[in-house]
XYZ file of C-alpha atoms in Angstrom:
442
model
C 130.722 10.367 45.750
C 131.690 8.742 49.032
C 135.423 9.281 49.429
C 134.814 9.455 53.168
C 134.245 5.687 53.363
C 137.940 5.047 52.707
C 139.375 7.913 54.754
C 141.584 7.163 57.824
C 140.043 8.098 61.194
C 139.645 11.841 61.783
C 142.559 13.411 63.690
C 145.202 10.801 62.903
C 148.722 12.185 63.335
C 152.138 10.913 62.365
C 153.172 10.621 66.048
C 150.116 8.550 66.880
C 150.697 6.302 63.916
C 154.344 5.805 64.872
C 153.412 5.047 68.493
C 150.718 2.531 67.594
C 153.158 0.579 65.447
C 156.276 0.789 67.605
C 156.503 -2.981 67.671
C 157.225 -3.052 63.969
C 160.961 -2.817 63.544
C 161.457 -4.090 60.037
C 162.107 -1.695 57.190
C 159.051 -3.226 55.480
C 156.880 -2.191 58.428
C 158.244 1.313 58.409
C 157.596 1.634 54.701
C 154.000 0.472 55.216
C 153.471 3.165 57.820
C 154.799 5.860 55.504
C 152.578 4.626 52.640
C 149.551 4.603 54.934
C 150.106 8.189 56.022
C 150.784 9.350 52.487
C 147.571 7.717 51.219
C 145.550 9.175 54.103
C 146.834 12.653 53.384
C 146.067 12.231 49.690
C 142.548 11.045 50.398
C 141.877 13.876 52.828
C 143.246 16.411 50.348
C 141.074 14.923 47.582
C 137.997 15.078 49.774
C 138.718 18.660 50.712
C 139.193 19.603 47.074
C 135.961 17.892 46.042
C 134.178 19.763 48.801
C 135.325 22.995 47.216
C 134.086 21.998 43.758
C 130.536 22.952 42.792
C 127.973 20.177 42.387
C 127.835 21.007 38.690
C 131.521 20.248 38.132
C 131.152 16.988 40.023
C 128.311 15.947 37.713
C 130.753 14.332 35.315
C 131.406 11.702 37.954
C 127.753 11.163 38.887
C 127.105 8.498 36.281
C 128.741 5.829 38.413
C 128.655 4.703 42.018
C 126.338 6.114 44.663
C 125.259 9.057 42.510
C 123.799 6.890 39.734
C 120.030 7.267 39.121
C 117.964 5.494 41.771
C 115.377 4.554 39.115
C 116.500 3.402 35.686
C 113.035 3.757 34.149
C 110.901 6.870 34.606
C 107.305 7.301 33.499
C 106.565 10.880 32.413
C 102.959 11.815 31.679
C 102.045 14.225 28.897
C 98.976 15.784 27.310
C 98.713 15.876 23.480
C 100.107 19.359 22.934
C 103.025 20.685 20.908
C 104.838 21.685 24.099
C 105.205 18.030 25.158
C 107.860 17.787 22.433
C 111.021 17.914 24.556
C 109.773 15.107 26.810
C 108.871 12.973 23.783
C 112.111 13.672 21.928
C 114.207 12.961 25.029
C 112.856 9.415 24.794
C 112.666 9.020 21.001
C 116.170 10.383 20.349
C 117.527 8.564 23.421
C 118.939 11.600 25.182
C 117.867 9.751 28.325
C 120.398 6.954 27.793
C 123.275 9.418 28.152
C 122.244 9.928 31.783
C 121.564 6.301 32.634
C 117.752 6.310 32.497
C 114.937 5.290 30.164
C 111.996 7.700 29.773
C 108.576 6.171 29.157
C 106.289 8.889 27.756
C 102.727 8.214 28.942
C 99.826 9.852 27.065
C 97.141 11.148 29.436
C 93.533 12.224 28.839
C 93.277 15.393 30.940
C 95.141 17.611 33.363
C 93.013 16.230 36.184
C 94.270 12.750 35.282
C 97.860 14.003 35.273
C 97.325 15.578 38.690
C 95.837 12.429 40.182
C 98.518 10.128 38.766
C 101.305 12.376 40.043
C 99.766 12.511 43.513
C 99.197 8.740 43.759
C 102.555 7.804 42.249
C 101.369 6.232 38.977
C 103.540 8.793 37.185
C 107.082 9.663 38.220
C 106.827 13.116 36.630
C 104.822 14.961 34.008
C 104.693 17.607 31.317
C 102.269 19.715 33.320
C 100.714 23.150 33.759
C 102.827 25.445 35.942
C 99.817 26.669 37.916
C 98.510 23.135 38.459
C 101.643 22.220 40.390
C 101.341 25.314 42.586
C 97.632 24.717 43.130
C 98.131 21.132 44.330
C 100.936 22.255 46.654
C 98.540 24.695 48.324
C 95.507 22.417 48.218
C 93.519 24.271 45.539
C 92.389 22.546 42.359
C 92.799 19.124 43.916
C 94.220 17.220 46.878
C 97.009 18.919 48.843
C 100.433 17.428 48.201
C 103.912 18.909 48.406
C 105.096 19.351 44.827
C 108.231 20.139 42.857
C 109.032 21.982 39.628
C 112.282 20.720 38.118
C 112.434 22.898 35.007
C 110.420 24.988 32.576
C 109.703 23.071 29.365
C 108.779 25.927 27.052
C 108.021 29.597 26.627
C 105.178 31.000 24.509
C 103.074 29.141 21.952
C 99.533 29.144 23.377
C 96.626 31.218 22.092
C 93.049 32.379 22.594
C 90.616 31.232 19.925
C 87.198 32.783 19.272
C 84.415 31.092 17.307
C 83.435 32.156 13.820
C 79.977 32.925 15.227
C 81.555 35.762 17.226
C 83.321 36.959 14.104
C 79.964 37.054 12.314
C 78.720 39.348 15.114
C 81.684 41.690 14.626
C 83.844 40.491 17.550
C 87.279 40.153 15.983
C 89.514 41.649 18.706
C 89.463 42.610 22.375
C 87.526 45.901 22.131
C 84.867 44.529 19.757
C 84.454 41.423 21.929
C 83.969 43.607 25.022
C 81.369 45.661 23.150
C 79.448 42.530 22.133
C 79.491 41.017 25.618
C 78.325 44.320 27.134
C 75.117 44.069 25.087
C 74.180 41.013 27.199
C 72.255 39.451 24.315
C 73.059 36.045 25.793
C 75.537 34.295 28.056
C 78.926 33.808 26.460
C 81.007 30.787 27.435
C 84.802 30.502 27.492
C 86.840 27.373 28.136
C 90.206 26.795 29.711
C 91.974 23.561 30.572
C 92.313 23.521 34.375
C 91.141 25.919 37.129
C 94.615 26.843 38.450
C 96.479 26.259 35.184
C 98.298 28.483 32.761
C 95.508 28.666 30.174
C 93.000 29.796 32.778
C 95.359 32.557 33.901
C 96.137 33.724 30.335
C 92.428 33.758 29.467
C 91.423 35.661 32.603
C 94.299 38.128 32.266
C 93.492 38.860 28.606
C 89.752 39.223 29.177
C 90.341 41.549 32.139
C 92.770 43.627 30.056
C 89.844 44.203 27.659
C 87.582 45.258 30.545
C 85.751 41.917 30.646
C 85.330 40.288 34.058
C 86.049 36.592 33.422
C 83.707 35.497 36.232
C 80.895 38.080 36.172
C 80.588 38.918 32.487
C 81.061 35.461 30.948
C 80.738 31.799 31.914
C 83.822 29.628 32.424
C 84.113 25.893 31.757
C 86.966 23.369 31.833
C 87.685 21.245 28.735
C 90.727 18.972 28.111
C 92.999 20.349 25.352
C 92.369 17.705 22.650
C 88.597 18.190 23.042
C 88.557 21.963 22.505
C 87.989 21.943 18.751
C 85.183 19.370 18.876
C 83.405 21.294 21.639
C 83.614 24.576 19.766
C 82.346 22.865 16.616
C 79.104 21.865 18.360
C 78.693 25.254 20.018
C 79.634 24.431 23.621
C 81.817 27.531 23.908
C 82.414 30.870 22.227
C 86.124 31.007 22.941
C 88.932 29.095 24.578
C 92.543 29.290 25.622
C 94.718 26.257 24.966
C 98.137 25.201 23.732
C 98.962 24.361 20.143
C 98.100 22.724 17.865
C 94.467 23.136 18.933
C 94.284 26.844 18.022
C 95.684 26.318 14.531
C 93.450 23.251 14.148
C 90.363 25.456 14.697
C 91.498 27.760 11.886
C 92.180 24.909 9.470
C 88.804 23.357 10.326
C 87.198 26.773 9.727
C 85.440 26.959 13.078
C 87.463 29.697 14.795
C 90.237 32.278 14.660
C 93.122 33.421 16.846
C 92.269 36.641 18.650
C 95.513 36.730 20.688
C 98.617 34.653 21.259
C 99.902 34.210 24.783
C 103.212 35.767 23.767
C 101.093 38.883 23.086
C 100.029 38.711 26.741
C 103.519 38.068 28.139
C 106.511 37.655 25.861
C 108.564 34.575 26.800
C 106.108 33.629 29.514
C 106.533 30.422 31.527
C 104.256 27.632 30.386
C 104.563 23.871 30.937
C 106.990 22.501 33.485
C 108.551 19.168 34.298
C 106.687 18.563 37.537
C 106.643 15.868 40.198
C 106.053 15.478 43.920
C 108.445 16.604 46.624
C 108.487 13.035 47.990
C 109.611 11.661 44.637
C 112.525 14.088 44.406
C 113.545 13.288 47.992
C 113.669 9.582 47.157
C 115.166 9.977 43.678
C 117.368 13.088 43.537
C 119.845 11.563 41.092
C 117.041 10.371 38.812
C 115.490 13.849 38.960
C 118.792 15.365 37.876
C 119.266 12.823 35.070
C 115.702 13.278 33.796
C 116.022 17.070 33.805
C 119.356 16.941 31.974
C 117.931 14.609 29.306
C 114.975 16.921 28.653
C 117.332 19.916 28.519
C 119.354 18.137 25.828
C 116.155 17.417 23.900
C 115.022 21.046 24.080
C 118.420 22.204 22.839
C 118.214 19.749 19.927
C 114.709 20.899 18.923
C 115.728 24.573 18.920
C 118.991 23.891 17.068
C 117.532 23.964 13.533
C 114.385 24.193 11.439
C 115.106 20.644 10.260
C 115.019 19.417 13.842
C 111.745 21.221 14.445
C 110.289 19.549 11.352
C 111.440 16.128 12.568
C 109.933 16.897 15.948
C 106.601 17.860 14.376
C 106.600 14.643 12.321
C 107.252 12.623 15.467
C 104.757 14.200 17.866
C 102.016 14.262 15.197
C 101.840 10.474 15.394
C 98.893 8.689 16.979
C 100.892 7.769 20.073
C 101.412 11.458 20.844
C 99.282 14.379 19.563
C 97.454 12.470 16.811
C 96.863 15.211 14.238
C 98.249 16.356 10.880
C 101.923 17.218 10.984
C 101.437 20.497 9.095
C 99.002 21.744 11.756
C 101.776 21.397 14.327
C 104.678 22.512 12.156
C 103.389 25.917 11.033
C 103.301 27.543 14.445
C 106.266 25.535 15.687
C 108.239 27.341 12.964
C 106.657 30.669 13.929
C 104.512 30.913 10.782
C 101.232 32.325 12.011
C 97.911 33.113 10.368
C 94.998 34.262 12.496
C 92.123 32.951 10.406
C 91.052 36.484 9.502
C 93.507 37.011 6.647
C 96.513 38.184 8.637
C 99.769 36.222 8.409
C 103.091 36.903 10.119
C 106.361 35.378 11.237
C 106.373 35.432 15.025
C 109.865 35.640 16.503
C 108.328 34.858 19.896
C 106.926 31.494 18.859
C 107.253 28.420 21.056
C 110.787 27.995 22.416
C 112.142 24.879 24.097
C 115.703 25.937 25.026
C 116.885 29.321 23.702
C 120.400 28.834 25.068
C 118.952 27.673 28.392
C 116.914 30.855 28.985
C 113.647 28.922 28.601
C 114.269 26.264 31.183
C 115.440 27.914 34.397
C 112.689 27.659 37.061
C 112.633 31.326 38.067
C 111.129 31.909 41.487
C 109.322 34.971 40.152
C 107.552 32.861 37.503
C 106.057 30.567 40.120
C 105.142 33.527 42.309
C 103.253 35.147 39.429
C 100.802 32.256 39.271
C 100.197 32.617 43.000
C 99.384 36.327 42.534
C 96.775 35.406 39.935
C 95.336 32.649 42.108
C 94.915 35.307 44.802
C 93.520 37.834 42.305
C 90.777 35.465 41.201
C 89.838 34.211 44.652
C 91.372 30.751 44.346
C 93.528 31.712 47.329
C 91.581 33.418 50.098
C 94.633 35.081 51.643
C 98.135 36.016 50.568
C 100.607 33.161 50.986
C 104.304 33.699 51.658
C 104.908 33.999 47.932
C 108.683 33.676 47.945
C 108.760 30.888 50.522
C 106.276 28.801 48.526
C 108.251 29.318 45.312
C 111.460 28.245 47.053
C 109.733 25.112 48.330
C 108.435 24.096 44.900
C 111.040 25.254 42.374
C 114.006 22.925 42.812
C 116.704 25.261 41.599
C 119.310 23.046 43.271
C 118.370 20.063 41.087
C 118.135 22.274 38.012
C 121.613 23.735 38.506
C 123.089 20.245 38.742
C 121.231 19.125 35.617
C 122.239 22.267 33.719
C 125.876 21.607 34.583
C 125.572 18.024 33.357
C 123.883 19.201 30.128
C 126.224 22.201 29.785
C 123.320 24.662 29.740
C 123.838 28.311 30.675
C 122.453 29.656 33.951
C 121.006 33.134 34.581
C 122.553 35.555 37.065
C 119.412 35.773 39.206
C 116.596 33.495 40.414
C 114.132 36.316 39.574
C 113.295 38.086 36.323
C 111.284 41.105 35.211
C 108.618 41.258 32.483
C 106.030 43.721 31.168
C 102.636 42.225 30.374
C 100.001 43.225 27.814
C 98.473 45.915 30.049
C 101.828 47.610 30.623
C 102.107 46.346 34.201
C 105.599 45.166 35.157
C 106.040 41.981 37.155
C 109.380 41.473 38.908
C 108.459 39.500 42.016
C 109.553 42.232 44.431
C 106.177 42.979 46.031
C 103.786 40.162 45.123
C 101.136 41.088 47.691
C 100.874 44.631 46.324
C 100.889 43.330 42.745
C 98.080 40.837 43.442
C 95.933 43.593 44.938
C 96.644 46.168 42.214
C 94.218 45.006 39.506
C 90.948 46.833 38.955
C 89.187 43.656 37.836
C 89.465 40.857 40.380
C 87.343 38.364 42.267
């Protein structure tokens, strides 16, 4: 808001005003002078008061004037995965209109395509892997480009699938898989979706927790999420880590089983983010805020009821989005899990899109964790300034404004603490020590 444009000159005083208008002797002139001074004082007081108000409180007035979105139409890329749901529903349910924008959800073929289109400006933003954004920022896993994370889109809801051929050999959990691989009967191949991405890090972390070196003991390949099931069907890999619904799809198609969920690895872990480039945010800060607020509203709506989750599953199952059977998506979206080996359970830590705002805050420690794993596995040759990089990428300032506009709760700290599957606690306090602490590493 630009109150300053209509303010009187700085330092104006009543004496100066009286002196400059001494020639005016009529009562009308005197009244005009008094009105002028009164208005100036009011404007200056208003400006001072607004300066004391947090950006969040001012958000109610952002819809008009100079704080309106710079772009009215935003193209957000997504990969066919259940966790694209809040981006899709922000457009379908028109949460975007509330903030003066129109979201165009753009279906993409692979994470590499998402990366390239973000970097070259074909996409304004994307539903994207957390670690991909950090990798591009540091020049690993693609061209170097300053990047931005606006919000976390979801927690939990990914999994590691093993083939039924491994089950036939007795590998049905971590210890039995490690025992089979140690026999070295043949080379075993595991797939993830992008070298610096979340699925790669969950897969490597889980394998290492079982005593399996993900680079020395097995072969790694990259496969786009929607192609995982088809590749396992023809025997191109023995296991993979991917988002839903492609783990549940493998069970229904009777080609694989779930050996671990990612919430088993790290409960309420960060997953996909709403990512873009730093340049785009610099040029479109109001649009970034509006887009983030719209997706926050969509996440809140999805999490509000089982009926809303069902409607979401029906929507994203369509050909334009995930293009699979609705029931394949819905089961795990509702937390109803079966592992393909006869075990069924209700998972309270299933995929979350809002959870009273706890899901969406871009914690600095979350971003730093991916950097520690990039260092652990040799993707980074030296330790970066972990905290400084996270502060560059995670736009907490934009998020706070969007959360205020969407009336979403904010945490007390920019960092959080979690215990992972191996009992190791991550809190972001000493990332260099943490990165160097693992027995299995590159």
